[in-house]
Amino acid sequence: GAGVSQSPRYKVTKRGQDVALRCDPISGHVSLYWYRQALGQGPEFLTYFNYEAQQDKSGLPNDRFSAERPEGSISTLTIQRTEQRDSAMYRCASSLGGKETQYFGPGTRLLVL
Amino acid sequence: GQQVMQIPQYQHVQEGEDFTTYCNSSTTLSNIQWYKQRPGGHPVFLIQLVKSGEVKKQKRLTFQFGEAKKNSSLHITATQTTDVGTYFCAAYTGGFKTIFGAGTRLFVKA
């Protein structure tokens, strides 16, 4: 079956612009995670959803970052007023339930100029 | 906040040699997972360990969880070029927040 998909795969934007990154989890997966991964580092937790409920957003760096999952399926991570330090790979993962195996998507590579 | 430390950062081996990566935490972990990320790829789940002293094997890979549940290791016997990649440990830190180690990057020379 289809895995986790993310779009766009690459995004180049100018400093100050807003960006929206999309995650389409595996069908039936109720848990959804967003991570940020810098080159040569492990994924850094951003936020967690159980169905449509955002149960943990402790990893969001600041209030320019937000995420939603309104219907408990597709999720969007939005970064407002992007800064160069936001440049990274943004990864989404989904699982059948909390603490089950996480399946990662291919990621969106964001470059802020 | 809670961290998991991984060593070594890099490891170069000749094909056929063994490889081990270690993951350490200052606090007791409820469980630990291991992931592999191939160059240019995304993390792929390998295994989860939950019990104190647990040992699990997957073909040439052996995973251990320490008795105190503060450390874990991944050992690969007789490495192959297909083992190339970065190996991450990860742990849930209360709730569903997952903390990843920085990873150990394995290079295998044929």
mmCIF file of C-alpha atoms in Angstrom:
data_model
loop_
_atom_site.group_PDB
_atom_site.id
_atom_site.type_symbol
_atom_site.label_atom_id
_atom_site.label_comp_id
_atom_site.label_asym_id
_atom_site.label_seq_id
_atom_site.Cartn_x
_atom_site.Cartn_y
_atom_site.Cartn_z
ATOM 1 C CA GLY A 1 0.000 0.000 0.000
ATOM 2 C CA ALA A 2 0.939 3.644 -0.213
ATOM 3 C CA GLY A 3 3.317 4.985 2.371
ATOM 4 C CA VAL A 4 3.450 8.406 3.938
ATOM 5 C CA SER A 5 3.634 11.131 1.329
ATOM 6 C CA GLN A 6 4.763 14.713 1.723
ATOM 7 C CA SER A 7 4.546 17.704 -0.551
ATOM 8 C CA PRO A 8 6.241 19.613 -1.847
ATOM 9 C CA ARG A 9 9.463 17.584 -1.814
ATOM 10 C CA TYR A 10 11.504 20.760 -2.181
ATOM 11 C CA LYS A 11 10.593 24.317 -1.324
ATOM 12 C CA VAL A 12 12.706 27.385 -1.897
ATOM 13 C CA THR A 13 11.328 30.565 -0.429
ATOM 14 C CA LYS A 14 12.473 34.042 0.438
ATOM 15 C CA ARG A 15 12.918 35.195 3.974
ATOM 16 C CA GLY A 16 9.696 36.595 5.373
ATOM 17 C CA GLN A 17 7.376 34.445 3.259
ATOM 18 C CA ASP A 18 4.955 31.914 4.724
ATOM 19 C CA VAL A 19 5.175 28.246 3.741
ATOM 20 C CA ALA A 20 2.791 25.329 4.171
ATOM 21 C CA LEU A 21 4.083 21.776 4.176
ATOM 22 C CA ARG A 22 1.683 18.907 3.682
ATOM 23 C CA CYS A 23 1.699 15.384 5.061
ATOM 24 C CA ASP A 24 -0.564 12.587 3.880
ATOM 25 C CA PRO A 25 -0.272 9.707 6.367
ATOM 26 C CA ILE A 26 -0.858 6.027 5.755
ATOM 27 C CA SER A 27 -4.584 5.359 5.596
ATOM 28 C CA GLY A 28 -5.960 4.376 8.979
ATOM 29 C CA HIS A 29 -3.044 5.710 10.983
ATOM 30 C CA VAL A 30 -4.388 7.764 13.851
ATOM 31 C CA SER A 31 -1.064 9.120 15.098
ATOM 32 C CA LEU A 32 0.930 11.703 13.192
ATOM 33 C CA TYR A 33 4.265 13.297 14.052
ATOM 34 C CA TRP A 34 6.197 16.203 12.598
ATOM 35 C CA TYR A 35 9.980 16.366 12.877
ATOM 36 C CA ARG A 36 12.740 18.634 11.667
ATOM 37 C CA GLN A 37 16.049 17.084 10.682
ATOM 38 C CA ALA A 38 19.214 19.074 10.211
ATOM 39 C CA LEU A 39 21.997 17.618 8.093
ATOM 40 C CA GLY A 40 23.954 15.035 10.043
ATOM 41 C CA GLN A 41 21.525 15.031 12.954
ATOM 42 C CA GLY A 42 18.642 12.917 14.145
ATOM 43 C CA PRO A 43 15.025 13.970 13.694
ATOM 44 C CA GLU A 44 13.943 16.643 16.174
ATOM 45 C CA PHE A 45 10.375 16.285 17.473
ATOM 46 C CA LEU A 46 8.059 19.182 16.651
ATOM 47 C CA THR A 47 4.502 18.075 17.340
ATOM 48 C CA TYR A 48 2.165 15.072 17.691
ATOM 49 C CA PHE A 49 -1.460 14.496 16.696
ATOM 50 C CA ASN A 50 -3.858 11.801 17.819
ATOM 51 C CA TYR A 51 -6.605 11.894 15.210
ATOM 52 C CA GLU A 52 -7.339 15.619 14.841
ATOM 53 C CA ALA A 53 -6.197 16.534 18.336
ATOM 54 C CA GLN A 54 -2.796 18.141 18.684
ATOM 55 C CA GLN A 55 -1.698 16.477 21.901
ATOM 56 C CA ASP A 56 1.864 17.700 22.091
ATOM 57 C CA LYS A 57 3.323 20.794 20.473
ATOM 58 C CA SER A 58 6.196 21.216 22.859
ATOM 59 C CA GLY A 59 8.787 20.889 20.099
ATOM 60 C CA LEU A 60 7.561 23.768 17.963
ATOM 61 C CA PRO A 61 10.444 26.285 18.119
ATOM 62 C CA ASN A 62 8.338 29.449 18.376
ATOM 63 C CA ASP A 63 4.945 30.885 17.526
ATOM 64 C CA ARG A 64 5.810 31.198 13.837
ATOM 65 C CA PHE A 65 5.337 27.431 13.623
ATOM 66 C CA SER A 66 1.882 25.865 13.713
ATOM 67 C CA ALA A 67 0.309 22.612 12.626
ATOM 68 C CA GLU A 68 -3.158 21.292 12.061
ATOM 69 C CA ARG A 69 -4.901 18.068 11.170
ATOM 70 C CA PRO A 70 -8.530 19.140 10.920
ATOM 71 C CA GLU A 71 -10.079 15.859 9.779
ATOM 72 C CA GLY A 72 -7.685 13.477 11.446
ATOM 73 C CA SER A 73 -5.926 12.583 8.211
ATOM 74 C CA ILE A 74 -3.880 15.085 6.171
ATOM 75 C CA SER A 75 -1.783 17.477 8.226
ATOM 76 C CA THR A 76 -0.239 20.818 7.393
ATOM 77 C CA LEU A 77 2.778 22.380 9.061
ATOM 78 C CA THR A 78 2.859 26.137 8.518
ATOM 79 C CA ILE A 79 5.840 28.378 9.059
ATOM 80 C CA GLN A 80 5.087 32.085 9.018
ATOM 81 C CA ARG A 81 7.609 34.811 8.242
ATOM 82 C CA THR A 82 10.304 32.283 7.413
ATOM 83 C CA GLU A 83 13.892 32.890 8.477
ATOM 84 C CA GLN A 84 17.100 31.414 7.121
ATOM 85 C CA ARG A 85 17.504 29.318 10.268
ATOM 86 C CA ASP A 86 14.269 27.509 9.342
ATOM 87 C CA SER A 87 16.089 25.807 6.443
ATOM 88 C CA ALA A 88 16.027 22.064 7.091
ATOM 89 C CA MET A 89 14.385 18.784 6.129
ATOM 90 C CA TYR A 90 10.887 18.572 7.571
ATOM 91 C CA ARG A 91 9.654 15.020 8.068
ATOM 92 C CA CYS A 92 6.275 13.585 8.858
ATOM 93 C CA ALA A 93 5.645 10.149 10.343
ATOM 94 C CA SER A 94 2.479 8.235 11.066
ATOM 95 C CA SER A 95 1.618 5.212 13.163
ATOM 96 C CA LEU A 96 -1.391 3.040 13.888
ATOM 97 C CA GLY A 97 -1.501 4.366 17.404
ATOM 98 C CA GLY A 98 0.565 5.997 20.051
ATOM 99 C CA LYS A 99 3.983 4.392 20.512
ATOM 100 C CA GLU A 100 3.474 2.012 17.605
ATOM 101 C CA THR A 101 5.988 1.802 14.759
ATOM 102 C CA GLN A 102 6.455 5.164 13.099
ATOM 103 C CA TYR A 103 6.567 5.228 9.300
ATOM 104 C CA PHE A 104 8.390 8.225 7.907
ATOM 105 C CA GLY A 105 7.642 10.122 4.747
ATOM 106 C CA PRO A 106 10.299 11.282 2.250
ATOM 107 C CA GLY A 107 10.404 14.750 3.781
ATOM 108 C CA THR A 108 10.216 18.298 2.456
ATOM 109 C CA ARG A 109 13.526 20.055 2.074
ATOM 110 C CA LEU A 110 13.007 23.728 2.855
ATOM 111 C CA LEU A 111 15.512 26.358 1.832
ATOM 112 C CA VAL A 112 14.969 29.913 2.984
ATOM 113 C CA LEU A 113 17.017 32.466 1.069
ATOM 114 C CA GLY B 1 15.455 18.213 28.536
ATOM 115 C CA GLN B 2 15.952 14.501 28.212
ATOM 116 C CA GLN B 3 18.562 13.411 25.702
ATOM 117 C CA VAL B 4 19.882 10.184 24.272
ATOM 118 C CA MET B 5 23.548 10.208 23.386
ATOM 119 C CA GLN B 6 24.956 8.010 20.660
ATOM 120 C CA ILE B 7 28.519 6.934 20.080
ATOM 121 C CA PRO B 8 30.479 6.805 17.923
ATOM 122 C CA GLN B 9 29.467 9.573 15.553
ATOM 123 C CA TYR B 10 31.104 7.779 12.618
ATOM 124 C CA GLN B 11 32.500 4.310 12.026
ATOM 125 C CA HIS B 12 34.506 3.117 9.045
ATOM 126 C CA VAL B 13 34.778 -0.662 8.676
ATOM 127 C CA GLN B 14 36.041 -3.117 6.125
ATOM 128 C CA GLU B 15 33.344 -5.353 4.711
ATOM 129 C CA GLY B 16 33.100 -8.416 6.911
ATOM 130 C CA GLU B 17 34.092 -6.629 10.107
ATOM 131 C CA ASP B 18 31.671 -6.183 12.981
ATOM 132 C CA PHE B 19 30.092 -2.863 14.004
ATOM 133 C CA THR B 20 28.505 -1.642 17.229
ATOM 134 C CA THR B 21 26.743 1.596 18.083
ATOM 135 C CA TYR B 22 25.777 2.612 21.602
ATOM 136 C CA CYS B 23 22.950 4.720 22.943
ATOM 137 C CA ASN B 24 22.989 6.164 26.460
ATOM 138 C CA SER B 25 20.527 8.106 28.576
ATOM 139 C CA SER B 26 20.938 9.741 31.972
ATOM 140 C CA THR B 27 17.391 8.746 32.860
ATOM 141 C CA THR B 28 15.516 5.463 32.758
ATOM 142 C CA LEU B 29 13.790 4.847 29.449
ATOM 143 C CA SER B 30 10.419 3.159 29.080
ATOM 144 C CA ASN B 31 11.480 1.740 25.731
ATOM 145 C CA ILE B 32 13.939 2.317 22.930
ATOM 146 C CA GLN B 33 13.632 2.059 19.177
ATOM 147 C CA TRP B 34 16.269 1.740 16.495
ATOM 148 C CA TYR B 35 16.005 3.206 13.003
ATOM 149 C CA LYS B 36 18.193 3.027 9.899
ATOM 150 C CA GLN B 37 18.468 5.867 7.428
ATOM 151 C CA ARG B 38 20.178 5.205 4.117
ATOM 152 C CA PRO B 39 22.012 8.124 2.460
ATOM 153 C CA GLY B 40 19.367 10.362 0.904
ATOM 154 C CA GLY B 41 16.570 8.338 2.449
ATOM 155 C CA HIS B 42 14.246 8.550 5.396
ATOM 156 C CA PRO B 43 14.425 6.784 8.783
ATOM 157 C CA VAL B 44 13.123 3.213 8.679
ATOM 158 C CA PHE B 45 12.058 1.463 11.865
ATOM 159 C CA LEU B 46 14.139 -1.576 12.793
ATOM 160 C CA ILE B 47 13.013 -2.678 16.243
ATOM 161 C CA GLN B 48 11.639 -1.661 19.630
ATOM 162 C CA LEU B 49 12.958 -2.903 22.983
ATOM 163 C CA VAL B 50 10.855 -2.606 26.117
ATOM 164 C CA LYS B 51 12.063 -5.014 28.795
ATOM 165 C CA SER B 52 15.111 -4.640 31.010
ATOM 166 C CA GLY B 53 17.978 -6.746 29.650
ATOM 167 C CA GLU B 54 16.069 -7.564 26.478
ATOM 168 C CA VAL B 55 18.025 -8.954 23.528
ATOM 169 C CA LYS B 56 16.551 -9.260 20.057
ATOM 170 C CA LYS B 57 18.106 -10.490 16.832
ATOM 171 C CA GLN B 58 17.338 -9.785 13.215
ATOM 172 C CA LYS B 59 19.626 -11.851 11.015
ATOM 173 C CA ARG B 60 23.070 -10.222 11.489
ATOM 174 C CA LEU B 61 21.730 -7.465 13.771
ATOM 175 C CA THR B 62 21.624 -7.879 17.553
ATOM 176 C CA PHE B 63 19.878 -5.311 19.725
ATOM 177 C CA GLN B 64 20.274 -5.040 23.501
ATOM 178 C CA PHE B 65 18.525 -3.000 26.181
ATOM 179 C CA GLY B 66 20.491 -2.503 29.366
ATOM 180 C CA GLU B 67 19.441 -3.907 32.724
ATOM 181 C CA ALA B 68 18.918 -0.401 34.090
ATOM 182 C CA LYS B 69 17.080 0.637 30.895
ATOM 183 C CA LYS B 70 19.463 3.547 30.460
ATOM 184 C CA ASN B 71 21.485 2.227 27.556
ATOM 185 C CA SER B 72 21.143 0.164 24.429
ATOM 186 C CA SER B 73 23.329 -1.172 21.673
ATOM 187 C CA LEU B 74 23.061 -2.349 18.100
ATOM 188 C CA HIS B 75 25.643 -4.836 16.868
ATOM 189 C CA ILE B 76 26.056 -5.883 13.256
ATOM 190 C CA THR B 77 28.031 -9.042 12.576
ATOM 191 C CA ALA B 78 30.051 -9.294 9.375
ATOM 192 C CA THR B 79 29.011 -6.020 7.824
ATOM 193 C CA GLN B 80 28.003 -5.817 4.186
ATOM 194 C CA THR B 81 27.922 -2.815 1.871
ATOM 195 C CA THR B 82 24.131 -2.846 2.180
ATOM 196 C CA ASP B 83 24.527 -1.949 5.860
ATOM 197 C CA VAL B 84 25.752 1.532 4.940
ATOM 198 C CA GLY B 85 23.709 4.320 6.487
ATOM 199 C CA THR B 86 23.021 6.111 9.730
ATOM 200 C CA TYR B 87 21.636 4.228 12.701
ATOM 201 C CA PHE B 88 19.517 6.155 15.183
ATOM 202 C CA CYS B 89 18.199 5.221 18.577
ATOM 203 C CA ALA B 90 15.021 6.903 19.791
ATOM 204 C CA ALA B 91 12.930 6.912 22.941
ATOM 205 C CA TYR B 92 9.562 8.185 24.076
ATOM 206 C CA THR B 93 9.937 10.736 26.857
ATOM 207 C CA GLY B 94 6.633 10.681 28.600
ATOM 208 C CA GLY B 95 3.600 10.915 26.414
ATOM 209 C CA PHE B 96 4.319 10.529 22.729
ATOM 210 C CA LYS B 97 7.239 12.888 22.291
ATOM 211 C CA THR B 98 10.069 10.969 20.640
ATOM 212 C CA ILE B 99 13.693 11.902 21.190
ATOM 213 C CA PHE B 100 16.248 10.738 18.632
ATOM 214 C CA GLY B 101 19.961 10.387 19.133
ATOM 215 C CA ALA B 102 22.314 12.127 16.718
ATOM 216 C CA GLY B 103 23.007 8.810 14.996
ATOM 217 C CA THR B 104 26.035 6.759 14.089
ATOM 218 C CA ARG B 105 27.008 6.873 10.449
ATOM 219 C CA LEU B 106 28.402 3.582 9.156
ATOM 220 C CA PHE B 107 30.734 3.434 6.192
ATOM 221 C CA VAL B 108 31.587 0.007 4.768
ATOM 222 C CA LYS B 109 34.534 -0.437 2.441
ATOM 223 C CA ALA B 110 34.282 -3.350 0.023
#
